[in-house]
């Protein structure tokens, strides 16, 4: 049926609520019988547009065409299914919503299609095939169509293509396919090896070190001593993988069959690969020295005798640490000051305590007057310095000393002094004290000049009043410094020349007393100087320090130490030179006294020879303190040491 | 570029002044020499790599567009590169290449055991397997294997190829559990280079022995004529490689071997060499020749539970004949029932149906014999017995090192002394041990004089503890007799101590370090010796208990 207005009939754009614009359709009667009763006027549109409406489309009068009423519930449907014999062939037409009963032909068609057969009953899919175009040449042509003209003339398109290719080949754009290289994969690469052709690079090349070869412990059946015990295994597990000495735990298997695969095999190969290309390589020269050769060749101590070797005497009597020692110029008497507030005088050769002098406080320092004609000891106790005549030895001598002290005549005009000189009271005089020099601050150290007239004291102060120089004969004191240069540790007079050494924490300053100027400043390279001693020749100084170093200075050579000796394990407390023998000693908190041979040659070109000759031990450590003072005997190669254990020892 | 660095063997350098180079910071960084990097730039392979990158990109694109003809064309023109010139450049002489062969071999052996899935290209694995087998065949043909060691990690072999010791390790034949924290690409790049290197080395080595290079099995010409015989189960090429890897047949030579080949070399007296040295050299040569013919004339049969490849390799390397069950592997030459078999290698606790006339031994016997350079007495290696320890042949003890008693016994045996056999051994062992201990103590005493007092005290303590353990008693009178000597010694040690005090700081540091190392060594040796002693004592006591129990 050809619709006169097919476009209108199928207008899908007609929304359901709007009537179609053409309402009149005059030839409705000629329409197909299917459409006579209920016609689909909406065309092929999605039917869900009309889902919610009671009608589908409109008729020619513009009236709604209603859907057939469907008010069947499930029960009705079931009843129908049971009762209606044609139920199975009834389908619903989606376009109109009406039920249609399929005819027999239609059912047949559906069934055939379901089986996958052709819809047409009469179509035979198995008709014999006729090969029209076969290899056999037939007498008659299949088609009798005359050949086209284009089959007689060359193709222009092809020509164009070919010419393009030819042009490309001419221009070198298209290249012939490269022949496959048929060189063998392996051949004699080193057939013409030329050792001269080695690149410069290879000379610097560091070949990769080989893998370490396995030891007994890696065996699958190692000797039993290589198997780790339980604790070792535990320790191994707790270690960092990088710290482990072995990267596996040695294990024992009874037979080869029982050995499992090593789980880290690939890891190890991979690590080796990483090492090969990521590790910097370096040639390390292995120090292959005989340790014996490193030890310097020194003269044998036997050849450097005499020096003290054994402990000879112990001077017992003090009940607390013995801080300081002094020895008389004759070498017969020894004086020691202690924390138990006494000063004791000993006979050197018998270790007998000749005299005990109780004082007001802790004895910080004692010094025996080096002048052999004077018998006088300076004792630093708290804020005063006592000048004591011990009345030992030659009666003439100590009598003369008393006379000398008594012969003092006070000058007419009183001069301003930083200290007070006080004569001893009668009681004190009986004990031997002759004079008191009273300072404003506690006195740390007292030291005599070589002539025995002057002595210097160090005060525990940080102003410019730290160092004072006193003259005994004139009872006259003076402060040599205008400014403080730091905390003064100790001071020292030069034995021959008018020089004065002042040791602060890190430096030793040398002053010329005559010119009243600074001549030198020695760097000790130590943290904190504790003590200082001067060679009797006057050109060499040793400094002991709390950081367990001993610095030897050659004053002619430089202001830096000629040698730093680190013999002691703990802080040095005191150092001393021998008057005649080339010996010096150092006492330290580790309880030992080290005696060294320190030979100074007259020849300026020859450097001093320093050889440690003996380590003397004997003092017990008390409160972490060992030896507090060392002192040489003035004539014999003997050394006295006083310790924190309350004893004084003599080593000969 | 990592790949380039690996192939060209470029490694970082430690700068002399780290701070200066690193702009003042001390953070850890790697530094390469500028020269090295410039050297990399000149490498023609860089362009090849770029081409390859382009190729991959094009191919991916073509795949994405499903242009199959393009894919075909691209694959046809796949750029390839060769590493020959790099090998030549890195190893200008053949000896250089041999020196660096350790890693190459280990890597190839590892890769040849990889499964044919996933981790890397199948071709690489096959190539590695081929090269490894070829190398093994070369070692057999040249009889250059020297040492074997069964470790818990794998099996170490050491061969002497043209005078260079070449050591490699092979894993035990188990499947790997592939770790996830390993970058297989790095390993693959290394392997790429190593296979090239190993191929060329193999070529050269085969030619040095007058062997055909793609190796051919002797007498295979006949087999090739009638291929239908045994190779029904596999393709020709595969069965060929397998036959080769069976290691049972010898290879064809280009020139037929003549007996004159083995004629001893003429002796040229080298100037500046004393007669003694000459003699020593001669002896060494003789020993070597003897070792090479260690298993000559012996016929081995491998049971199916022993690892076939390493054993066959080792036995063949020393001139033995070897066979195995036919169903186990291709290349079996004779059967179990062959009456001429002298040794059967067994790794199970018991053997039923023992055939008279052959030794049944555990596999360790083969390896120990090789390392000892002589056929060891078989009594210790019968199946089911507790084996003697397997020692590493790579350890050469220096003075002061700990030497296990088994090693001492072995050395004695090598010197030709017969340490008795069977029951006498344990007592001898003990004696030796005691001697050993005494030696050590003496050494310690010698050392003592060198060391400071602390160590002296420590040693004294040690000696005390040891003397407690030892039945030997030190008499007190002895010390007094030596008084003078001791005094002198003391004096000397004191002198030394004083001299040490005078050492310079740096030298003192060095000295202390050396002494520390020495002390540690001694300590370790002592520890091992003590452990051994404790172990032996425990065993002895157990034996006694057993005896008592038996008696009662």
mmCIF file of N, CA, C and O in Angstrom, chain A residues 183 187-188 190 193 201-202 206 210 214 216 218-221 223-225 227 232 245 247 255 257 265 267-268 270 272-273 276-278 280-281 291-292 296 302 610 612-614, chain B residues 2 10-12 82 84 89 91 94 99 103 107 150-153 156 165 181 194 200 203-204 347 364 388-392 397 402 494-496 498 502-503 524 527 531-532 535:
data_model
loop_
_atom_site.group_PDB
_atom_site.id
_atom_site.type_symbol
_atom_site.label_atom_id
_atom_site.label_comp_id
_atom_site.label_asym_id
_atom_site.label_seq_id
_atom_site.Cartn_x
_atom_site.Cartn_y
_atom_site.Cartn_z
ATOM 1 N N UNK A 183 77.712 -13.038 9.098
ATOM 2 C CA UNK A 183 78.967 -13.345 9.789
ATOM 3 C C UNK A 183 78.646 -14.281 10.946
ATOM 4 O O UNK A 183 77.593 -14.180 11.556
ATOM 5 N N UNK A 187 83.743 -15.955 16.604
ATOM 6 C CA UNK A 187 84.939 -16.179 15.790
ATOM 7 C C UNK A 187 86.125 -15.873 16.686
ATOM 8 O O UNK A 187 85.964 -15.548 17.866
ATOM 9 N N UNK A 188 87.299 -15.975 16.117
ATOM 10 C CA UNK A 188 88.477 -15.765 16.955
ATOM 11 C C UNK A 188 88.689 -14.275 17.139
ATOM 12 O O UNK A 188 89.300 -13.611 16.312
ATOM 13 N N UNK A 190 90.374 -12.686 19.324
ATOM 14 C CA UNK A 190 91.709 -12.241 19.717
ATOM 15 C C UNK A 190 92.773 -12.782 18.757
ATOM 16 O O UNK A 190 93.879 -13.113 19.162
ATOM 17 N N UNK A 193 95.782 -10.181 18.436
ATOM 18 C CA UNK A 193 95.851 -9.360 19.639
ATOM 19 C C UNK A 193 97.188 -8.649 19.701
ATOM 20 O O UNK A 193 98.248 -9.221 19.429
ATOM 21 N N UNK A 201 93.103 4.072 28.766
ATOM 22 C CA UNK A 201 92.103 3.866 29.787
ATOM 23 C C UNK A 201 92.352 2.590 30.558
ATOM 24 O O UNK A 201 92.112 2.499 31.740
ATOM 25 N N UNK A 202 92.781 1.602 29.848
ATOM 26 C CA UNK A 202 92.946 0.314 30.494
ATOM 27 C C UNK A 202 94.115 0.286 31.437
ATOM 28 O O UNK A 202 94.196 -0.571 32.292
ATOM 29 N N UNK A 206 90.858 -0.420 36.909
ATOM 30 C CA UNK A 206 91.002 -1.285 38.082
ATOM 31 C C UNK A 206 90.120 -2.491 37.856
ATOM 32 O O UNK A 206 88.905 -2.374 37.821
ATOM 33 N N UNK A 210 88.023 -10.304 42.598
ATOM 34 C CA UNK A 210 87.283 -11.559 42.479
ATOM 35 C C UNK A 210 86.468 -11.791 43.738
ATOM 36 O O UNK A 210 86.741 -11.221 44.787
ATOM 37 N N UNK A 214 85.216 -19.522 49.261
ATOM 38 C CA UNK A 214 84.581 -19.997 50.500
ATOM 39 C C UNK A 214 85.565 -20.712 51.405
ATOM 40 O O UNK A 214 86.526 -21.326 50.947
ATOM 41 N N UNK A 216 86.072 -23.172 55.165
ATOM 42 C CA UNK A 216 85.529 -24.429 55.665
ATOM 43 C C UNK A 216 84.095 -24.275 56.149
ATOM 44 O O UNK A 216 83.299 -25.196 56.056
ATOM 45 N N UNK A 218 81.650 -22.835 55.044
ATOM 46 C CA UNK A 218 80.571 -22.813 54.058
ATOM 47 C C UNK A 218 80.232 -24.209 53.558
ATOM 48 O O UNK A 218 79.281 -24.397 52.810
ATOM 49 N N UNK A 219 81.023 -25.176 53.965
ATOM 50 C CA UNK A 219 80.823 -26.540 53.488
ATOM 51 C C UNK A 219 79.458 -27.076 53.924
ATOM 52 O O UNK A 219 78.896 -26.642 54.914
ATOM 53 N N UNK A 220 78.940 -28.032 53.156
ATOM 54 C CA UNK A 220 77.652 -28.609 53.549
ATOM 55 C C UNK A 220 77.847 -29.548 54.722
ATOM 56 O O UNK A 220 76.897 -29.933 55.388
ATOM 57 N N UNK A 221 79.094 -29.916 54.964
ATOM 58 C CA UNK A 221 79.390 -30.826 56.053
ATOM 59 C C UNK A 221 80.668 -30.333 56.719
ATOM 60 O O UNK A 221 81.724 -30.929 56.577
ATOM 61 N N UNK A 223 83.596 -29.124 59.508
ATOM 62 C CA UNK A 223 84.063 -29.661 60.787
ATOM 63 C C UNK A 223 83.223 -29.078 61.916
ATOM 64 O O UNK A 223 82.771 -27.943 61.825
ATOM 65 N N UNK A 224 83.008 -29.826 62.962
ATOM 66 C CA UNK A 224 82.018 -29.407 63.979
ATOM 67 C C UNK A 224 82.349 -28.076 64.633
ATOM 68 O O UNK A 224 81.450 -27.390 65.105
ATOM 69 N N UNK A 225 83.634 -27.695 64.658
ATOM 70 C CA UNK A 225 83.950 -26.450 65.368
ATOM 71 C C UNK A 225 83.454 -25.225 64.608
ATOM 72 O O UNK A 225 83.382 -24.131 65.174
ATOM 73 N N UNK A 227 80.469 -24.962 63.319
ATOM 74 C CA UNK A 227 79.027 -24.783 63.483
ATOM 75 C C UNK A 227 78.774 -23.815 64.632
ATOM 76 O O UNK A 227 79.392 -23.936 65.686
ATOM 77 N N UNK A 232 75.617 -17.942 69.389
ATOM 78 C CA UNK A 232 76.202 -17.304 68.204
ATOM 79 C C UNK A 232 75.156 -17.122 67.119
ATOM 80 O O UNK A 232 75.135 -16.114 66.419
ATOM 81 N N UNK A 245 79.619 -11.028 59.783
ATOM 82 C CA UNK A 245 80.897 -11.454 59.227
ATOM 83 C C UNK A 245 80.667 -12.491 58.143
ATOM 84 O O UNK A 245 81.345 -12.509 57.123
ATOM 85 N N UNK A 247 77.607 -14.124 55.657
ATOM 86 C CA UNK A 247 76.240 -13.805 55.264
ATOM 87 C C UNK A 247 75.365 -15.042 55.241
ATOM 88 O O UNK A 247 74.350 -15.096 54.579
ATOM 89 N N UNK A 255 73.980 -35.874 54.489
ATOM 90 C CA UNK A 255 74.407 -36.387 53.199
ATOM 91 C C UNK A 255 74.049 -35.372 52.122
ATOM 92 O O UNK A 255 73.287 -34.440 52.354
ATOM 93 N N UNK A 257 72.307 -35.608 49.583
ATOM 94 C CA UNK A 257 70.917 -35.635 49.161
ATOM 95 C C UNK A 257 70.063 -34.669 49.971
ATOM 96 O O UNK A 257 69.070 -34.140 49.510
ATOM 97 N N UNK A 265 70.607 -17.410 46.579
ATOM 98 C CA UNK A 265 71.580 -17.535 45.495
ATOM 99 C C UNK A 265 71.435 -16.410 44.480
ATOM 100 O O UNK A 265 72.410 -15.741 44.128
ATOM 101 N N UNK A 267 69.970 -13.584 44.918
ATOM 102 C CA UNK A 267 70.306 -12.335 45.589
ATOM 103 C C UNK A 267 71.804 -12.072 45.531
ATOM 104 O O UNK A 267 72.249 -10.980 45.229
ATOM 105 N N UNK A 268 72.544 -13.103 45.825
ATOM 106 C CA UNK A 268 73.995 -12.901 45.888
ATOM 107 C C UNK A 268 74.565 -12.572 44.530
ATOM 108 O O UNK A 268 75.447 -11.726 44.404
ATOM 109 N N UNK A 270 72.962 -11.102 42.221
ATOM 110 C CA UNK A 270 72.500 -9.745 41.904
ATOM 111 C C UNK A 270 73.341 -8.718 42.647
ATOM 112 O O UNK A 270 73.742 -7.698 42.071
ATOM 113 N N UNK A 272 76.349 -9.069 43.527
ATOM 114 C CA UNK A 272 77.641 -9.026 42.844
ATOM 115 C C UNK A 272 77.542 -8.126 41.616
ATOM 116 O O UNK A 272 78.426 -7.324 41.351
ATOM 117 N N UNK A 273 76.455 -8.247 40.879
ATOM 118 C CA UNK A 273 76.261 -7.402 39.696
ATOM 119 C C UNK A 273 76.256 -5.935 40.113
ATOM 120 O O UNK A 273 76.903 -5.106 39.477
ATOM 121 N N UNK A 276 79.556 -4.734 40.847
ATOM 122 C CA UNK A 276 80.407 -4.569 39.671
ATOM 123 C C UNK A 276 80.170 -3.230 39.005
ATOM 124 O O UNK A 276 81.093 -2.623 38.485
ATOM 125 N N UNK A 277 78.932 -2.779 38.971
ATOM 126 C CA UNK A 277 78.740 -1.558 38.208
ATOM 127 C C UNK A 277 78.403 -0.339 39.065
ATOM 128 O O UNK A 277 78.358 0.768 38.552
ATOM 129 N N UNK A 278 78.193 -0.522 40.355
ATOM 130 C CA UNK A 278 77.863 0.646 41.172
ATOM 131 C C UNK A 278 78.923 0.995 42.211
ATOM 132 O O UNK A 278 78.889 2.068 42.783
ATOM 133 N N UNK A 280 82.376 2.180 43.625
ATOM 134 C CA UNK A 280 83.606 2.823 43.194
ATOM 135 C C UNK A 280 84.780 1.873 43.441
ATOM 136 O O UNK A 280 84.813 1.175 44.450
ATOM 137 N N UNK A 281 85.677 1.850 42.498
ATOM 138 C CA UNK A 281 86.850 0.993 42.708
ATOM 139 C C UNK A 281 88.045 1.862 42.988
ATOM 140 O O UNK A 281 88.159 2.963 42.475
ATOM 141 N N UNK A 291 105.293 -4.735 62.248
ATOM 142 C CA UNK A 291 105.060 -3.829 63.390
ATOM 143 C C UNK A 291 106.335 -3.557 64.186
ATOM 144 O O UNK A 291 106.477 -2.506 64.799
ATOM 145 N N UNK A 292 107.269 -4.493 64.121
ATOM 146 C CA UNK A 292 108.506 -4.284 64.877
ATOM 147 C C UNK A 292 109.285 -3.101 64.308
ATOM 148 O O UNK A 292 109.986 -2.398 65.020
ATOM 149 N N UNK A 296 110.473 2.827 67.196
ATOM 150 C CA UNK A 296 111.711 3.577 66.945
ATOM 151 C C UNK A 296 112.897 2.944 67.670
ATOM 152 O O UNK A 296 112.750 2.342 68.740
ATOM 153 N N UNK A 302 119.634 0.816 79.612
ATOM 154 C CA UNK A 302 120.784 0.359 80.384
ATOM 155 C C UNK A 302 122.003 1.275 80.161
ATOM 156 O O UNK A 302 122.804 1.518 81.044
ATOM 157 N N UNK A 610 115.448 12.629 73.931
ATOM 158 C CA UNK A 610 114.483 12.286 74.967
ATOM 159 C C UNK A 610 114.163 10.795 74.889
ATOM 160 O O UNK A 610 113.703 10.315 73.855
ATOM 161 N N UNK A 612 112.369 7.723 77.269
ATOM 162 C CA UNK A 612 111.807 7.257 78.544
ATOM 163 C C UNK A 612 112.616 6.076 79.037
ATOM 164 O O UNK A 612 112.933 5.167 78.271
ATOM 165 N N UNK A 613 112.990 6.112 80.277
ATOM 166 C CA UNK A 613 113.837 5.032 80.759
ATOM 167 C C UNK A 613 113.159 4.163 81.808
ATOM 168 O O UNK A 613 113.515 2.998 81.958
ATOM 169 N N UNK A 614 112.210 4.702 82.528
ATOM 170 C CA UNK A 614 111.646 3.863 83.581
ATOM 171 C C UNK A 614 110.239 4.337 83.931
ATOM 172 O O UNK A 614 109.983 5.542 84.015
ATOM 173 N N UNK B 2 72.283 3.166 32.495
ATOM 174 C CA UNK B 2 72.785 2.031 33.259
ATOM 175 C C UNK B 2 73.311 0.930 32.361
ATOM 176 O O UNK B 2 74.377 0.378 32.584
ATOM 177 N N UNK B 10 81.952 0.550 33.014
ATOM 178 C CA UNK B 10 82.287 1.809 33.670
ATOM 179 C C UNK B 10 81.806 1.749 35.104
ATOM 180 O O UNK B 10 80.682 1.333 35.365
ATOM 181 N N UNK B 11 82.648 2.161 36.008
ATOM 182 C CA UNK B 11 82.260 2.129 37.413
ATOM 183 C C UNK B 11 82.546 3.499 38.028
ATOM 184 O O UNK B 11 83.358 4.264 37.502
ATOM 185 N N UNK B 12 81.871 3.830 39.108
ATOM 186 C CA UNK B 12 82.091 5.147 39.728
ATOM 187 C C UNK B 12 83.487 5.249 40.333
ATOM 188 O O UNK B 12 84.179 4.248 40.494
ATOM 189 N N UNK B 82 75.705 -5.780 18.104
ATOM 190 C CA UNK B 82 76.663 -6.792 18.529
ATOM 191 C C UNK B 82 77.604 -6.185 19.558
ATOM 192 O O UNK B 82 77.916 -4.997 19.507
ATOM 193 N N UNK B 84 80.661 -7.430 20.095
ATOM 194 C CA UNK B 84 82.006 -7.957 19.840
ATOM 195 C C UNK B 84 83.080 -6.933 20.149
ATOM 196 O O UNK B 84 84.060 -7.200 20.855
ATOM 197 N N UNK B 89 87.390 -4.515 23.273
ATOM 198 C CA UNK B 89 87.916 -3.294 23.876
ATOM 199 C C UNK B 89 88.168 -3.482 25.372
ATOM 200 O O UNK B 89 89.187 -3.043 25.895
ATOM 201 N N UNK B 91 88.651 -6.340 26.906
ATOM 202 C CA UNK B 91 89.677 -7.350 27.129
ATOM 203 C C UNK B 91 90.604 -7.380 25.930
ATOM 204 O O UNK B 91 90.383 -8.156 24.995
ATOM 205 N N UNK B 94 93.548 -12.056 25.350
ATOM 206 C CA UNK B 94 92.738 -13.210 25.731
ATOM 207 C C UNK B 94 92.882 -13.504 27.221
ATOM 208 O O UNK B 94 91.931 -13.894 27.890
ATOM 209 N N UNK B 99 90.823 -13.853 32.894
ATOM 210 C CA UNK B 99 90.881 -13.397 34.280
ATOM 211 C C UNK B 99 89.513 -12.965 34.781
ATOM 212 O O UNK B 99 89.221 -13.090 35.962
ATOM 213 N N UNK B 103 82.825 -14.290 36.966
ATOM 214 C CA UNK B 103 81.454 -13.803 37.076
ATOM 215 C C UNK B 103 80.627 -14.258 35.885
ATOM 216 O O UNK B 103 79.459 -14.605 36.021
ATOM 217 N N UNK B 107 77.259 -16.475 36.285
ATOM 218 C CA UNK B 107 76.003 -15.915 35.802
ATOM 219 C C UNK B 107 75.369 -16.826 34.775
ATOM 220 O O UNK B 107 74.161 -17.063 34.801
ATOM 221 N N UNK B 150 81.695 -28.540 47.743
ATOM 222 C CA UNK B 150 80.247 -28.574 47.956
ATOM 223 C C UNK B 150 79.939 -27.640 49.105
ATOM 224 O O UNK B 150 80.232 -27.950 50.258
ATOM 225 N N UNK B 151 79.388 -26.495 48.796
ATOM 226 C CA UNK B 151 79.052 -25.571 49.882
ATOM 227 C C UNK B 151 77.546 -25.578 50.054
ATOM 228 O O UNK B 151 76.822 -26.215 49.279
ATOM 229 N N UNK B 152 77.089 -24.872 51.089
ATOM 230 C CA UNK B 152 75.645 -24.855 51.254
ATOM 231 C C UNK B 152 74.979 -23.939 50.241
ATOM 232 O O UNK B 152 73.776 -23.971 50.055
ATOM 233 N N UNK B 153 75.784 -23.118 49.566
ATOM 234 C CA UNK B 153 75.205 -22.204 48.576
ATOM 235 C C UNK B 153 75.095 -22.863 47.214
ATOM 236 O O UNK B 153 74.215 -22.555 46.434
ATOM 237 N N UNK B 156 81.125 -25.078 44.112
ATOM 238 C CA UNK B 156 82.193 -24.264 43.548
ATOM 239 C C UNK B 156 83.124 -25.158 42.749
ATOM 240 O O UNK B 156 83.488 -26.243 43.196
ATOM 241 N N UNK B 165 93.513 -19.279 37.131
ATOM 242 C CA UNK B 165 92.475 -19.976 37.890
ATOM 243 C C UNK B 165 91.124 -19.350 37.607
ATOM 244 O O UNK B 165 90.969 -18.132 37.672
ATOM 245 N N UNK B 181 62.767 -8.586 45.136
ATOM 246 C CA UNK B 181 63.575 -7.371 45.248
ATOM 247 C C UNK B 181 64.832 -7.449 44.405
ATOM 248 O O UNK B 181 65.851 -6.871 44.739
ATOM 249 N N UNK B 194 78.005 -11.143 29.141
ATOM 250 C CA UNK B 194 78.769 -12.340 29.520
ATOM 251 C C UNK B 194 78.627 -13.448 28.487
ATOM 252 O O UNK B 194 79.580 -14.172 28.217
ATOM 253 N N UNK B 200 82.976 -16.130 22.736
ATOM 254 C CA UNK B 200 84.282 -15.929 22.101
ATOM 255 C C UNK B 200 85.370 -16.709 22.821
ATOM 256 O O UNK B 200 86.257 -17.290 22.193
ATOM 257 N N UNK B 203 85.123 -20.302 21.870
ATOM 258 C CA UNK B 203 85.638 -20.511 20.516
ATOM 259 C C UNK B 203 87.143 -20.655 20.540
ATOM 260 O O UNK B 203 87.734 -21.599 20.038
ATOM 261 N N UNK B 204 87.737 -19.704 21.203
ATOM 262 C CA UNK B 204 89.195 -19.685 21.247
ATOM 263 C C UNK B 204 89.737 -20.908 21.996
ATOM 264 O O UNK B 204 90.715 -21.527 21.582
ATOM 265 N N UNK B 347 73.640 -42.500 47.334
ATOM 266 C CA UNK B 347 73.367 -41.518 48.387
ATOM 267 C C UNK B 347 72.122 -41.905 49.160
ATOM 268 O O UNK B 347 71.256 -41.093 49.423
ATOM 269 N N UNK B 364 80.450 -37.750 48.343
ATOM 270 C CA UNK B 364 81.513 -36.877 48.867
ATOM 271 C C UNK B 364 82.889 -37.463 48.608
ATOM 272 O O UNK B 364 83.870 -36.740 48.520
ATOM 273 N N UNK B 388 83.053 -37.979 57.108
ATOM 274 C CA UNK B 388 84.026 -37.022 57.654
ATOM 275 C C UNK B 388 83.744 -35.651 57.082
ATOM 276 O O UNK B 388 83.152 -35.532 56.014
ATOM 277 N N UNK B 389 84.136 -34.579 57.779
ATOM 278 C CA UNK B 389 83.819 -33.235 57.294
ATOM 279 C C UNK B 389 84.370 -32.987 55.898
ATOM 280 O O UNK B 389 85.417 -33.502 55.531
ATOM 281 N N UNK B 390 83.612 -32.217 55.158
ATOM 282 C CA UNK B 390 84.047 -31.842 53.809
ATOM 283 C C UNK B 390 84.733 -30.498 53.920
ATOM 284 O O UNK B 390 84.117 -29.509 54.284
ATOM 285 N N UNK B 391 86.018 -30.449 53.615
ATOM 286 C CA UNK B 391 86.788 -29.222 53.825
ATOM 287 C C UNK B 391 86.891 -28.417 52.547
ATOM 288 O O UNK B 391 86.824 -28.971 51.443
ATOM 289 N N UNK B 392 87.047 -27.130 52.744
ATOM 290 C CA UNK B 392 87.169 -26.272 51.573
ATOM 291 C C UNK B 392 88.582 -26.361 51.009
ATOM 292 O O UNK B 392 89.548 -26.201 51.741
ATOM 293 N N UNK B 397 96.098 -22.403 54.818
ATOM 294 C CA UNK B 397 96.346 -21.887 56.160
ATOM 295 C C UNK B 397 97.720 -21.246 56.231
ATOM 296 O O UNK B 397 98.700 -21.803 55.744
ATOM 297 N N UNK B 402 94.047 -21.273 62.415
ATOM 298 C CA UNK B 402 93.565 -22.541 62.943
ATOM 299 C C UNK B 402 93.467 -23.549 61.813
ATOM 300 O O UNK B 402 92.943 -23.240 60.739
ATOM 301 N N UNK B 494 109.961 -4.538 78.663
ATOM 302 C CA UNK B 494 109.810 -3.193 79.219
ATOM 303 C C UNK B 494 110.440 -2.158 78.297
ATOM 304 O O UNK B 494 109.867 -1.104 78.029
ATOM 305 N N UNK B 495 111.599 -2.547 77.790
ATOM 306 C CA UNK B 495 112.256 -1.641 76.837
ATOM 307 C C UNK B 495 111.329 -1.354 75.669
ATOM 308 O O UNK B 495 111.181 -0.225 75.218
ATOM 309 N N UNK B 496 110.697 -2.436 75.223
ATOM 310 C CA UNK B 496 109.810 -2.292 74.090
ATOM 311 C C UNK B 496 108.652 -1.363 74.425
ATOM 312 O O UNK B 496 108.273 -0.498 73.641
ATOM 313 N N UNK B 498 108.605 0.961 76.589
ATOM 314 C CA UNK B 498 109.071 2.343 76.651
ATOM 315 C C UNK B 498 109.242 2.906 75.253
ATOM 316 O O UNK B 498 108.906 4.056 74.978
ATOM 317 N N UNK B 502 107.378 6.128 72.928
ATOM 318 C CA UNK B 502 108.023 7.224 72.194
ATOM 319 C C UNK B 502 107.597 7.266 70.733
ATOM 320 O O UNK B 502 108.088 8.083 69.978
ATOM 321 N N UNK B 503 106.728 6.362 70.323
ATOM 322 C CA UNK B 503 106.336 6.349 68.916
ATOM 323 C C UNK B 503 105.514 7.573 68.578
ATOM 324 O O UNK B 503 104.833 8.143 69.422
ATOM 325 N N UNK B 524 90.458 -15.904 67.576
ATOM 326 C CA UNK B 524 89.517 -16.709 66.811
ATOM 327 C C UNK B 524 90.001 -18.144 66.696
ATOM 328 O O UNK B 524 89.233 -19.098 66.843
ATOM 329 N N UNK B 527 89.465 -19.952 69.804
ATOM 330 C CA UNK B 527 88.066 -20.256 70.027
ATOM 331 C C UNK B 527 87.689 -21.525 69.270
ATOM 332 O O UNK B 527 87.042 -22.427 69.812
ATOM 333 N N UNK B 531 86.482 -25.082 70.803
ATOM 334 C CA UNK B 531 85.200 -25.658 70.427
ATOM 335 C C UNK B 531 85.384 -27.100 69.992
ATOM 336 O O UNK B 531 84.631 -27.985 70.356
ATOM 337 N N UNK B 532 86.405 -27.273 69.191
ATOM 338 C CA UNK B 532 86.683 -28.605 68.682
ATOM 339 C C UNK B 532 86.952 -29.565 69.838
ATOM 340 O O UNK B 532 86.473 -30.687 69.862
ATOM 341 N N UNK B 535 83.870 -30.491 71.620
ATOM 342 C CA UNK B 535 83.090 -31.416 70.804
ATOM 343 C C UNK B 535 83.658 -32.818 70.897
ATOM 344 O O UNK B 535 82.936 -33.798 71.100
#
